[in-house]
Coordinates of C-alpha atoms in Angstrom, one line a residue:
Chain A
X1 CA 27.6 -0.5 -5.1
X2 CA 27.8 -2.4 -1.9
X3 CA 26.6 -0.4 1.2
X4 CA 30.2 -1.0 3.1
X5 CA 32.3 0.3 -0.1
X6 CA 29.6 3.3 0.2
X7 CA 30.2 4.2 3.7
X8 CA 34.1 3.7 3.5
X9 CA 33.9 6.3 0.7
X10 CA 31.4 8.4 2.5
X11 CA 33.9 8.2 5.6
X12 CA 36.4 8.9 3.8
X13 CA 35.7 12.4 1.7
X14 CA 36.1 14.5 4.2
X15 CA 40.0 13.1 5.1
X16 CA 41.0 13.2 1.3
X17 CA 39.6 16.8 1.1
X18 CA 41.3 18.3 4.1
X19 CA 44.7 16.0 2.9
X20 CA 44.1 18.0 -0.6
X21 CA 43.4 21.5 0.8
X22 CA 45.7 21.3 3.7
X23 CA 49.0 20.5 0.8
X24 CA 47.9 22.7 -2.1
X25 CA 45.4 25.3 -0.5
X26 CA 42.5 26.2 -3.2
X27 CA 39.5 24.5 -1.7
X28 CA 37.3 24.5 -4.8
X29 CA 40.0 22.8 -7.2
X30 CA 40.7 20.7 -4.6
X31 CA 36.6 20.0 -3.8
X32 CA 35.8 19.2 -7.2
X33 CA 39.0 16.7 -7.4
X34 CA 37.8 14.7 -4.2
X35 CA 35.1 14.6 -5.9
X36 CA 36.2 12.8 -9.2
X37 CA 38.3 10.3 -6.9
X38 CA 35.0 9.8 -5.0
X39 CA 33.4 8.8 -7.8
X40 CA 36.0 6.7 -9.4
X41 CA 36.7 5.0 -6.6
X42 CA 32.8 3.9 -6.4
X43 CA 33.3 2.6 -9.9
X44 CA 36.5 0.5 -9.5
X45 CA 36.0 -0.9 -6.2
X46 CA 33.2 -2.5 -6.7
X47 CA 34.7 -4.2 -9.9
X48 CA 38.2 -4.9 -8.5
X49 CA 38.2 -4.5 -4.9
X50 CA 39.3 -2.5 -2.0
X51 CA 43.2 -1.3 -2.2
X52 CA 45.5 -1.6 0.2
X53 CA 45.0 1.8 1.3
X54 CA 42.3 3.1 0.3
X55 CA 42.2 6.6 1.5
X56 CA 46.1 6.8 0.0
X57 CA 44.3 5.8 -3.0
X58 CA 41.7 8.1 -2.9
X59 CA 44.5 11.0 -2.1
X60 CA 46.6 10.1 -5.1
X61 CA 43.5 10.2 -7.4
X62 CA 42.3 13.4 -6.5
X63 CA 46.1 15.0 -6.0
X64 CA 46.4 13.8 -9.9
X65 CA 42.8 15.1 -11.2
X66 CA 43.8 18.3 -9.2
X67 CA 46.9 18.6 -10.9
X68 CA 45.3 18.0 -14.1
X69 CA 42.3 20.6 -12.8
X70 CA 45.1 23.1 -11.9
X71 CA 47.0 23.0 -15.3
X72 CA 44.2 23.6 -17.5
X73 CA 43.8 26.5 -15.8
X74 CA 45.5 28.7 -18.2
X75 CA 45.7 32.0 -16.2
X76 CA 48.3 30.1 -13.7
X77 CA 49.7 28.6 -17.0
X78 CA 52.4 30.3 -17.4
X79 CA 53.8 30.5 -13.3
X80 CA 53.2 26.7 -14.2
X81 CA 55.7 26.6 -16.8
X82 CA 58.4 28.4 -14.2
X83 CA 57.7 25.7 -11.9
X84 CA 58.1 22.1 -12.1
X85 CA 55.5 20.1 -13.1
X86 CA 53.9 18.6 -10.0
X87 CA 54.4 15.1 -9.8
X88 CA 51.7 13.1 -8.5
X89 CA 52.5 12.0 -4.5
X90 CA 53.0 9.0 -3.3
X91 CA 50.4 7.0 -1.3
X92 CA 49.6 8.1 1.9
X93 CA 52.4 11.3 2.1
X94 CA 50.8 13.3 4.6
X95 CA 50.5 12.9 8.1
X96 CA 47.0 11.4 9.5
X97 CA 45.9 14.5 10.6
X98 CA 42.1 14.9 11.1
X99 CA 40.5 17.8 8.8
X100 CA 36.8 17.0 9.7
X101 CA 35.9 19.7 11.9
X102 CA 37.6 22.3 9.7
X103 CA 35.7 20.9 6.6
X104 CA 32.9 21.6 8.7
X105 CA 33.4 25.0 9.7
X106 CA 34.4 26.1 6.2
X107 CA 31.3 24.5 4.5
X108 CA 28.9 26.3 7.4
X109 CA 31.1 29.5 6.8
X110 CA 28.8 32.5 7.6
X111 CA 29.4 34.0 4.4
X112 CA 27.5 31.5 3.0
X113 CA 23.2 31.4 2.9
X114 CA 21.8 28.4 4.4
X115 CA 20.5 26.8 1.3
X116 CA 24.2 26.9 0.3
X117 CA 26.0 25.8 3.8
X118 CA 23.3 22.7 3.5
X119 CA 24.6 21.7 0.1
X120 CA 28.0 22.1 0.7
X121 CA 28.3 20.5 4.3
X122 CA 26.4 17.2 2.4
X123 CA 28.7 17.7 -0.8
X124 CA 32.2 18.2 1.1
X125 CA 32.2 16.5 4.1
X126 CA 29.1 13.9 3.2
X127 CA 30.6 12.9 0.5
X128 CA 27.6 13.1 -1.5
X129 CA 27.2 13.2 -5.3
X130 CA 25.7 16.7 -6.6
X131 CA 22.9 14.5 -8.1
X132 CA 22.0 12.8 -4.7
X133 CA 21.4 16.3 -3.3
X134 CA 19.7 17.1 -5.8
X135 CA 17.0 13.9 -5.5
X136 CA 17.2 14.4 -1.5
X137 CA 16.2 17.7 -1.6
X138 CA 13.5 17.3 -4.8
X139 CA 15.4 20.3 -6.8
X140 CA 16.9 20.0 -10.0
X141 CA 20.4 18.5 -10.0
X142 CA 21.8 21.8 -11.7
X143 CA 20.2 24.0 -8.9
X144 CA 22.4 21.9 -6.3
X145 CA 25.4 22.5 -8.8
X146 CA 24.3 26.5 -8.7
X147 CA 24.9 26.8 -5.4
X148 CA 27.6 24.6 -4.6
X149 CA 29.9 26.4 -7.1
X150 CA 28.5 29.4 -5.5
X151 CA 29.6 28.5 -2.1
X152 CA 32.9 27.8 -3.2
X153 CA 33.4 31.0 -5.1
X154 CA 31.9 33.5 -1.8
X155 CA 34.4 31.1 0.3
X156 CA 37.0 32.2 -1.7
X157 CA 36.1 35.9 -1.9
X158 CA 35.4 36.3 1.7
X159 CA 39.1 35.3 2.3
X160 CA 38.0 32.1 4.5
X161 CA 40.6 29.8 5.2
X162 CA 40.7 26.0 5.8
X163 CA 42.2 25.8 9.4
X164 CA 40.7 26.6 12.8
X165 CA 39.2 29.8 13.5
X166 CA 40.3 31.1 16.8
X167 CA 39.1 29.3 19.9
X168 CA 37.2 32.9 21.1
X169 CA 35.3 32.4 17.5
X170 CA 34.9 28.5 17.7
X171 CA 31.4 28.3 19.7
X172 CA 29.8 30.9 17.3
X173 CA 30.7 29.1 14.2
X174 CA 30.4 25.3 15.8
X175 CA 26.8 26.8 16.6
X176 CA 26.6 27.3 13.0
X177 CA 27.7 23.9 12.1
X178 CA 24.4 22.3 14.2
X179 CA 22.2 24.7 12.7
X180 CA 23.2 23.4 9.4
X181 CA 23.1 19.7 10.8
X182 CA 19.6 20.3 12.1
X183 CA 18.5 21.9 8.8
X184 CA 19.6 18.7 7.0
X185 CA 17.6 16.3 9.9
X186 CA 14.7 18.7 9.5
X187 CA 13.9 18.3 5.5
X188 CA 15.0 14.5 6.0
X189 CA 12.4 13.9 9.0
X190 CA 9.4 13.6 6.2
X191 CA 6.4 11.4 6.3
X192 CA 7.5 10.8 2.5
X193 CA 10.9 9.9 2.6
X194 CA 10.6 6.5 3.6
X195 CA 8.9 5.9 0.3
X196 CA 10.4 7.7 -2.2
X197 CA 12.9 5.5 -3.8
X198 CA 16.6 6.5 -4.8
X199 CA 16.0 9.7 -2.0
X200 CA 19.2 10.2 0.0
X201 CA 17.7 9.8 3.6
X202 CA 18.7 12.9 5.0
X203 CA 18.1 12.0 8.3
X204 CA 20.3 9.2 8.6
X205 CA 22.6 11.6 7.0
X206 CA 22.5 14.4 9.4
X207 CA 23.0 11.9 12.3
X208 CA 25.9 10.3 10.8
X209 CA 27.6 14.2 10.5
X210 CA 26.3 15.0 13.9
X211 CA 27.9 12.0 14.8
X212 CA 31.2 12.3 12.5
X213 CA 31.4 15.8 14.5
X214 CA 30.6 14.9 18.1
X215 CA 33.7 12.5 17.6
X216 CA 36.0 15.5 17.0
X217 CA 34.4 18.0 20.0
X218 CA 33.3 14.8 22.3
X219 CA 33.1 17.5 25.0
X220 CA 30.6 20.2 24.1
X221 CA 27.3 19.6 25.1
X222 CA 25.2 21.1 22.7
X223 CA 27.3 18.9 19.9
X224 CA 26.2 16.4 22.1
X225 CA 22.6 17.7 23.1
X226 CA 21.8 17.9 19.0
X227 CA 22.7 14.3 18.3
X228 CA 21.1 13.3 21.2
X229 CA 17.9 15.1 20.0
X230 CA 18.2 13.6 16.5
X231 CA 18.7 10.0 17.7
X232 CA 15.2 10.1 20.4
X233 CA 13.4 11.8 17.5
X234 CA 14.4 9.4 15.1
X235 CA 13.9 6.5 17.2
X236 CA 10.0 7.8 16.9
X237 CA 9.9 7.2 13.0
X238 CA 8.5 3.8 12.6
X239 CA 5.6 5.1 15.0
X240 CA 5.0 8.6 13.4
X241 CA 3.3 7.4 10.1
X242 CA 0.5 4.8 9.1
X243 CA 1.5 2.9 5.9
X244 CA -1.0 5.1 3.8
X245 CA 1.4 7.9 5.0
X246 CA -1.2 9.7 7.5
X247 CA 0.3 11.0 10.8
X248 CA 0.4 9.7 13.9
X249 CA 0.7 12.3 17.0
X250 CA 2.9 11.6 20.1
X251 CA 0.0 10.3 21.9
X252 CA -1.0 8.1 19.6
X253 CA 1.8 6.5 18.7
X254 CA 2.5 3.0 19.5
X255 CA 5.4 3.3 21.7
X256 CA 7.0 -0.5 21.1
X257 CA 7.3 0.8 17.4
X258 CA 10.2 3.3 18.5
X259 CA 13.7 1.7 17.9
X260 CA 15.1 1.4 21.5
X261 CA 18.5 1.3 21.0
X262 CA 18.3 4.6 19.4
X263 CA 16.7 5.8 22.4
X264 CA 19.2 4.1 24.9
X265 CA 21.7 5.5 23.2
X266 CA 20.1 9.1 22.7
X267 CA 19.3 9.1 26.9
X268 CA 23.1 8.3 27.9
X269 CA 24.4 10.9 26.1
X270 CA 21.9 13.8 27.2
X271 CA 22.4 12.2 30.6
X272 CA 26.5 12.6 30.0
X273 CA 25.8 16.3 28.5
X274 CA 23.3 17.7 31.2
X275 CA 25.9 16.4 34.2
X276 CA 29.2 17.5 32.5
X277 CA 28.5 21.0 29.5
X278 CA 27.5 23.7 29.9
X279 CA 23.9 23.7 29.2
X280 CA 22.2 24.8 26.0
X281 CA 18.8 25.0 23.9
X282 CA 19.8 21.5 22.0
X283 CA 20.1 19.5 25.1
X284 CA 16.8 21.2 26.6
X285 CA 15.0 19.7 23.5
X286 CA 16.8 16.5 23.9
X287 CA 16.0 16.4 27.5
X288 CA 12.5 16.6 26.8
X289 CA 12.4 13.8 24.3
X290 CA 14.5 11.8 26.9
X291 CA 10.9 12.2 28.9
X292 CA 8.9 11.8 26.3
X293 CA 11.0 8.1 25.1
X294 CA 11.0 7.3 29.3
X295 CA 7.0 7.2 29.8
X296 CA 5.7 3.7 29.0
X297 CA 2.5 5.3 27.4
X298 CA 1.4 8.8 26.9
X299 CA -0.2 8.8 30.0
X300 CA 2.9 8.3 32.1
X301 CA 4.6 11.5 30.4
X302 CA 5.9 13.4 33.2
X303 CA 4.5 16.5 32.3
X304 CA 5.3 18.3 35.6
X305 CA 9.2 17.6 34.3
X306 CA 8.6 18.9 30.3
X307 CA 6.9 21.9 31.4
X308 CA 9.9 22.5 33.8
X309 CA 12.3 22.0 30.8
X310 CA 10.3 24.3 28.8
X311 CA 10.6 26.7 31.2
X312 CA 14.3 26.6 31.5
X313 CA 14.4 26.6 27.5
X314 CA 12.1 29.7 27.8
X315 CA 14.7 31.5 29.8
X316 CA 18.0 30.5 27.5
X317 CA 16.3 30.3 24.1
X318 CA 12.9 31.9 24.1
X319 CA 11.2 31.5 21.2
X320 CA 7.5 31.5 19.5
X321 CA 7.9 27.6 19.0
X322 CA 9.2 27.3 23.0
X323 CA 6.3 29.7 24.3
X324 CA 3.5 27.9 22.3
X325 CA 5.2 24.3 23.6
X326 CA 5.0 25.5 26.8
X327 CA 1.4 26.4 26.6
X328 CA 1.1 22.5 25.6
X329 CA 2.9 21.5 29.1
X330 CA 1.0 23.8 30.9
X331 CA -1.8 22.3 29.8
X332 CA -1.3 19.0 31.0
X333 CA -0.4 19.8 34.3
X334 CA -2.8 22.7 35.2
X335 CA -6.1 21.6 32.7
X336 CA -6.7 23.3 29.4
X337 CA -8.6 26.8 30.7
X338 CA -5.9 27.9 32.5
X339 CA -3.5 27.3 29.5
X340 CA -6.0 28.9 27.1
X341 CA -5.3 31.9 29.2
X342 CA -1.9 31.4 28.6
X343 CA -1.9 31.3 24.9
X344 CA -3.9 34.2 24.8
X345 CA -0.8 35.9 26.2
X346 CA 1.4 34.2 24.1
X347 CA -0.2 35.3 20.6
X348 CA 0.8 38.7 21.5
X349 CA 3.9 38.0 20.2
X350 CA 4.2 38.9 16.5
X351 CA 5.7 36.0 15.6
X352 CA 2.4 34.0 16.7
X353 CA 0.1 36.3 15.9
X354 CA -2.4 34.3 13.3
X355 CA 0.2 31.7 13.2
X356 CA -1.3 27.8 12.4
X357 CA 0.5 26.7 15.6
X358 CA -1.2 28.7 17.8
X359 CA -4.5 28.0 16.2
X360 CA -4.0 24.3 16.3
X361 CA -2.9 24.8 20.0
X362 CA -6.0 26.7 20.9
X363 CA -8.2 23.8 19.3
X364 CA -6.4 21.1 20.8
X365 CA -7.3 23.1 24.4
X366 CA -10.9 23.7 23.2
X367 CA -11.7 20.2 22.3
X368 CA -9.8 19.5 26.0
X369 CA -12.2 21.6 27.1
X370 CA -15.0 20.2 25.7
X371 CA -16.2 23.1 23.5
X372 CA -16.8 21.5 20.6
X373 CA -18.1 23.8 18.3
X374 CA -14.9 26.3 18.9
X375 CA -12.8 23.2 18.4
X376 CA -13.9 22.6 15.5
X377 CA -13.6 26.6 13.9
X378 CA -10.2 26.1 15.5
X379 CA -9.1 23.2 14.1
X380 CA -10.2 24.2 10.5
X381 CA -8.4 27.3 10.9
X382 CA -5.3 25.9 11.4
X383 CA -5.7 23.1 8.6
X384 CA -6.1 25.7 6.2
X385 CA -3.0 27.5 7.3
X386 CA -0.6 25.0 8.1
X387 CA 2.3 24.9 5.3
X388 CA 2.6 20.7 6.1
X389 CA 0.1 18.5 4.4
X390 CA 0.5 15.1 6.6
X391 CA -0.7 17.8 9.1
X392 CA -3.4 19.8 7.2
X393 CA -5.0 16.3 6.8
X394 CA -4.1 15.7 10.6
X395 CA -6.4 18.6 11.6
X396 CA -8.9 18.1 8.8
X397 CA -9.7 15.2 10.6
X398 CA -9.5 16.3 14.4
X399 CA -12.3 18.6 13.1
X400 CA -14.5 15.9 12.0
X401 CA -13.9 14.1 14.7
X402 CA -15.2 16.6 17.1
X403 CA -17.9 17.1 14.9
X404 CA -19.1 13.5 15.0
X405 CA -18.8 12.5 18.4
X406 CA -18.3 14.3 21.9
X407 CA -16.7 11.3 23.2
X408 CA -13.7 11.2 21.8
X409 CA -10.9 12.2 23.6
X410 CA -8.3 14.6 21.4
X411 CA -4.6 13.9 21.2
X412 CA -2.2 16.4 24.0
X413 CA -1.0 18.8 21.2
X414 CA 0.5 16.5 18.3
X415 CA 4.0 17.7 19.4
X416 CA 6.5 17.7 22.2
Chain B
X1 CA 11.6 26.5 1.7
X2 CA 9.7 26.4 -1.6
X3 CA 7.5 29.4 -3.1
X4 CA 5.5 29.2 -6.0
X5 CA 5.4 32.7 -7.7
X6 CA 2.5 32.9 -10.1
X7 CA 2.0 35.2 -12.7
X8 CA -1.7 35.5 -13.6
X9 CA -3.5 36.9 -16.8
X10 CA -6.6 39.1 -16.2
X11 CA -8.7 40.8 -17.7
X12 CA -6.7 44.2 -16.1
X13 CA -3.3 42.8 -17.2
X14 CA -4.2 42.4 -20.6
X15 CA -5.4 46.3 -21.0
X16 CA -2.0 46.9 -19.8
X17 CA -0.5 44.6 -22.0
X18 CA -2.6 46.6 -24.6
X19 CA -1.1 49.8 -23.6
X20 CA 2.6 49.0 -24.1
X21 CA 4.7 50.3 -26.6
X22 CA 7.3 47.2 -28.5
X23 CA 10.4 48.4 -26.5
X24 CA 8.1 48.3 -23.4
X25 CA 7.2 44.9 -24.4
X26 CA 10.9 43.8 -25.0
X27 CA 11.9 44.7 -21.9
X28 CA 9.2 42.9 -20.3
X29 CA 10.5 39.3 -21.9
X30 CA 13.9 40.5 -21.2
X31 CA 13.2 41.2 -17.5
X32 CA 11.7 37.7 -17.3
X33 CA 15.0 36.2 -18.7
X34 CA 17.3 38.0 -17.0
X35 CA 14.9 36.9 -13.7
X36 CA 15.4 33.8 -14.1
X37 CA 19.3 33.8 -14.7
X38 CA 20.0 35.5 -11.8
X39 CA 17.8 32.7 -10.0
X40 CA 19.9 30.0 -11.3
X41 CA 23.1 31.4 -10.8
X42 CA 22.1 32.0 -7.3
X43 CA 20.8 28.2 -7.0
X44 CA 17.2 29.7 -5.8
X45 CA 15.7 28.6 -9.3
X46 CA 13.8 25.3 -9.1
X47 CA 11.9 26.4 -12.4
X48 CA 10.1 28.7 -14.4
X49 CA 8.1 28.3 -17.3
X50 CA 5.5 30.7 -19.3
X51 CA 2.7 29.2 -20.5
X52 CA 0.7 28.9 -23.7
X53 CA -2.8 30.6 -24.4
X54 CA -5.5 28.8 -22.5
X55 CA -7.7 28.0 -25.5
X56 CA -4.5 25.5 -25.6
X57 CA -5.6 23.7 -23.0
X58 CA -7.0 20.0 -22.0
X59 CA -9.0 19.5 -19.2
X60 CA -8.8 15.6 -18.2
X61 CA -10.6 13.1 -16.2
X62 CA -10.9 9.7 -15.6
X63 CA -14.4 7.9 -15.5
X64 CA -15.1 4.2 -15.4
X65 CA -11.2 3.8 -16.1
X66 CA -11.5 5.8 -19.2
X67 CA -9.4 8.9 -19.6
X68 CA -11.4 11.8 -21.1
X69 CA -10.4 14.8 -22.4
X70 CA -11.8 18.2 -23.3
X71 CA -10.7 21.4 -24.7
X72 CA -10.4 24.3 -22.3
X73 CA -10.9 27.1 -21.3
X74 CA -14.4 27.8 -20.2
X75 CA -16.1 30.4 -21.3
X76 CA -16.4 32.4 -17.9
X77 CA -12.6 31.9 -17.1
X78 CA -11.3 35.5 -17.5
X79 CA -8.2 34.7 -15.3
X80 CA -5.8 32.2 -16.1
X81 CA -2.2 31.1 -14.9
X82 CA 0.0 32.4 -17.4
X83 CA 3.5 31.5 -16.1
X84 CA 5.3 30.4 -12.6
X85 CA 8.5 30.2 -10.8
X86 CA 9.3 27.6 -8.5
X87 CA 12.3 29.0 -6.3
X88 CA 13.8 27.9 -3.0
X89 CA 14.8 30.4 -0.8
X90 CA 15.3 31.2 3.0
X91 CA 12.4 33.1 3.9
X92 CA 9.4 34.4 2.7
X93 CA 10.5 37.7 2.3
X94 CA 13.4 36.9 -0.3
X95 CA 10.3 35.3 -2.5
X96 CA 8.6 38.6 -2.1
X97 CA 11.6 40.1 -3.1
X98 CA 12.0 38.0 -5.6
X99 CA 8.6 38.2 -7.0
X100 CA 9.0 41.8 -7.0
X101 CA 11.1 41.4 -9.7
X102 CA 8.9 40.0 -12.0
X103 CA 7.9 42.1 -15.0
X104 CA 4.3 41.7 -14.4
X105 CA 4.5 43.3 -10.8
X106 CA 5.1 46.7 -12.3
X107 CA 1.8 46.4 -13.9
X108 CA -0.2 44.4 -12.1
X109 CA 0.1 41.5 -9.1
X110 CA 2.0 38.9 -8.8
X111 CA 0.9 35.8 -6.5
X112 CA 3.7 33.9 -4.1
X113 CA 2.7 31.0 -2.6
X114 CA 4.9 29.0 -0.1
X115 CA 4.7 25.2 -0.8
X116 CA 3.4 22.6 1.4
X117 CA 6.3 21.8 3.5
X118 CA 6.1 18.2 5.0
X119 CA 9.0 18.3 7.2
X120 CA 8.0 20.1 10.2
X121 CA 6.0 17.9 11.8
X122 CA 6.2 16.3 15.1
X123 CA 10.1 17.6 16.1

């Protein structure tokens, strides 16, 4: 398949599904239906080329399969019998009216788990196959079938709807929506993934819905804020791995590998967000990645600004993750004994208690500090209980380093 | 996330194994079947497998470019791995719950293990 044809269809599902739903109501007849056009369509265009109207196409296929769906179903057989037999609909009957963000909300219902809202939000309004899931998440393809069909089924016995919740409801569940959207960016943002051939990249993915979605709520900032944060963290891709797959930290990285329109692009809109929205945790992070992307090399960073941010961020959205990122900023701007005090305080929390973080934290600030042999407990500590392998190696090697040489200067922390 | 559940044969497990009437034992492989349906109709199954007798086993290696085999287990291995579940799940808790399930926990232990997760890194 050609990549355009792709996209169209990709762009596309989410309009033919809400055109489906919106005239027969039924969302998981109507789902798989979409589906089946979906696919056909990637078959026959290819071979015979674009229709005139392709998403009138795309309706009329699914309307018919759903038809076809519906009638087999021999419960409604008979109330069938006493109507009559739908006709497929012309091309193009319905008015262009928008579903997207509806699609969205229903597929992030808070019925669902997350596991589910991920493979749904990628199925219904990505447009993606059950089997591409499936090979972008590294599960079997009848696991991803499990839990879409499961999704549909709670959606239906929870009584959720496809139309707007009310607007007193809307920035709960939009909320919802991002964390689903930052899920998806998460599991794609993997050293492997550039590698692994016929892998959906899930990052790419998860900005194009961010995207798809900041199109229909252009005015709320943490929409906004998230796509901005996904687009400067991106940008820092081709810079985050060597080609043996080993990871490069922040510091390191070589800066004129980051894609600089992403980060242009990524800067204007947190600039936009933070002067217009109300401000929330997803443009805090994307602020700080704005002043990560702006410092020339790692030694420009304007620490005295990211520890600011992290404070702020601290206030609206504490966290372990923000407290022990703060430590980092602290660090840089008041030297690593006085932040070692700090994430002494910090572990208190449960959450950090024995946590790999804190003990790659603390070894980052002992090597800093020049106590070597604590660096090196430190660092080993958190190699063995880190749950990432890129970074278990990452570590493994920090401690080595320490161990062979007293000269050589440790990295600020890995992450921002 | 991913969590390896592992179900381990010892030395202990096996005396209990001993000690179990046939129904006792039928409800064992049943509780393991049923386990593992409810996993996949939830979508939380990745897979699950038992696993043959040890003395089954090949132990490979590759010197000089030659693959060599040999016949396992050692002599001194009194544990083995004697079956597994890969589930996803959201947290660590649902594997523990999850785990908890398993036959073999009423008798003896059963091991979870998160998986290495490469995707946290650097965000």
């Amino acid at each position: 398949m050609t990549p355009s044809v792709e996209d169209l269809l990709r762009d596309l599902a989410p309009q033919v599904l809400g055109a489906l739903v919106r005239r027969y109501g039924g969302f998981d007849t109507c789902e798989d239906a979409a589906q089946e056009a979906l696919l056909a369509a990637a078959l026959q265009w290819p071979e015979e080329g674009l229709p005139d109207n392709p998403r009138g196409w795309l309706i009329t296929v699914a309307s018919r399969r759903r038809t076809e769906l519906w009638r087999t179903d021999t419960a409604r057989r008979r109330r069938e019998e006493n109507l009559a037999v739908q006709a497929p609909p012309a091309p193009e009957p319905l008015p262009a009216v928008d579903d997207t963000l509806a699609l969205f909300l229903l597929c992030c219902h808070p019925a669902l788990t997350g596991v589910s809202q991920v493979a749904l939000t990628l199925r219904a309004v990505g447009g993606l196959g059950t089997g591409e899931i499936a090979r972008a998440f590294l599960v079997p393809e009848s696991t991803v079938g499990q839990r879409i069909s499961r999704a549909k089924q709670r959606i239906r016995a929870s009584g959720a709807e496809f139309r707007m919740p009310p607007p007193e409801e809307l920035p709960e569940r939009v909320a919802t929506v991002l964390r689903v959207l930052y899920l998806i960016f998460t599991e794609g943002h993997t050293a492997s993934s550039g590698t692994a051939l016929n892998r959906v990249d899930l990052t790419t993915e998860a900005i194009r819905l961010t995207r798809q979605l900041h199109t229909r709520l252009p005015d709320d900032g943490e929409v906004t804020g998230l796509l901005a944060l996904m687009l400067l963290t991106d940008a820092r891709r081709p810079a985050r791995t060597l080609p043996n797959g080993a990871l490069v930290p922040l510091a390191e990285q070589d800066r004129s590998r980051w894609d600089a329109p992403a980060i242009t692009e990524g800067k204007e809109l947190i600039t936009t967000a933070l002067a217009t929205a109300r401000i929330g945790p997803y443009q805090l992070q994307a602020a700080i990645a704005a002043v990560h992307a702006e410092a020339a090399t790692s030694e420009d960073t304007d620490w005295y600004q990211i520890l600011g941010l992290y404070t702020l961020l601290d206030s609206i959205a504490p966290g372990p993750m923000v407290s022990l990122n703060r430590v980092v900023a602290h660090a840089m701007v008041h030297g690593p004994h006085a932040a070692l005090g700090q994430l002494a305080e910090a572990e208190r929390d449960p959450a950090l208690a024995g946590h790999h973080r804190v003990h790659a934290v603390r070894a980052h600030l002992l090597d800093q500090a020049g106590e070597r042999d604590a660096a090196r407990e430190a660092y080993l500590l958190a190699a063995r209980t880190t749950l990432s392998l890129p970074e278990q190696r990452y570590l493994e090697a920090r401690a080595r380093a320490v161990a062979d040489s007293g000269t050589d200067r440790p990295s600020t922390g890995g992450q921002d | 996330m991913k969590y390896l559940i592992l179900i381990h044969s010892n030395p202990k497990s096996r005396a209990v194994w001993e000690t179990l009437t046939d129904e006792q034992r039928h409800a064992f492989g049943k509780g393991h079947m049923e386990l593992s349906a409810a996993l996949a109709e939830s979508g939380e199954l990745v897979v699950s497998e038992g696993l043959v007798d040890p003395s089954l086993a090949k132990w490979v290696s590759v010197r000089d470019d030659r693959t060599l085999t040999s016949d396992g287990p050692f002599a001194e291995a009194k544990e083995h791995l004697a079956g597994f579940y890969l589930v996803e799940c959201e947290s660590y808790e649902r594997a523990v719950e999850i785990a908890a399930r398993a036959p073999d926990a009423l008798y003896g232990a059963v091991e979870v293990r998160p998986v290495l997760d490469m995707s946290t890194w650097d965000l």
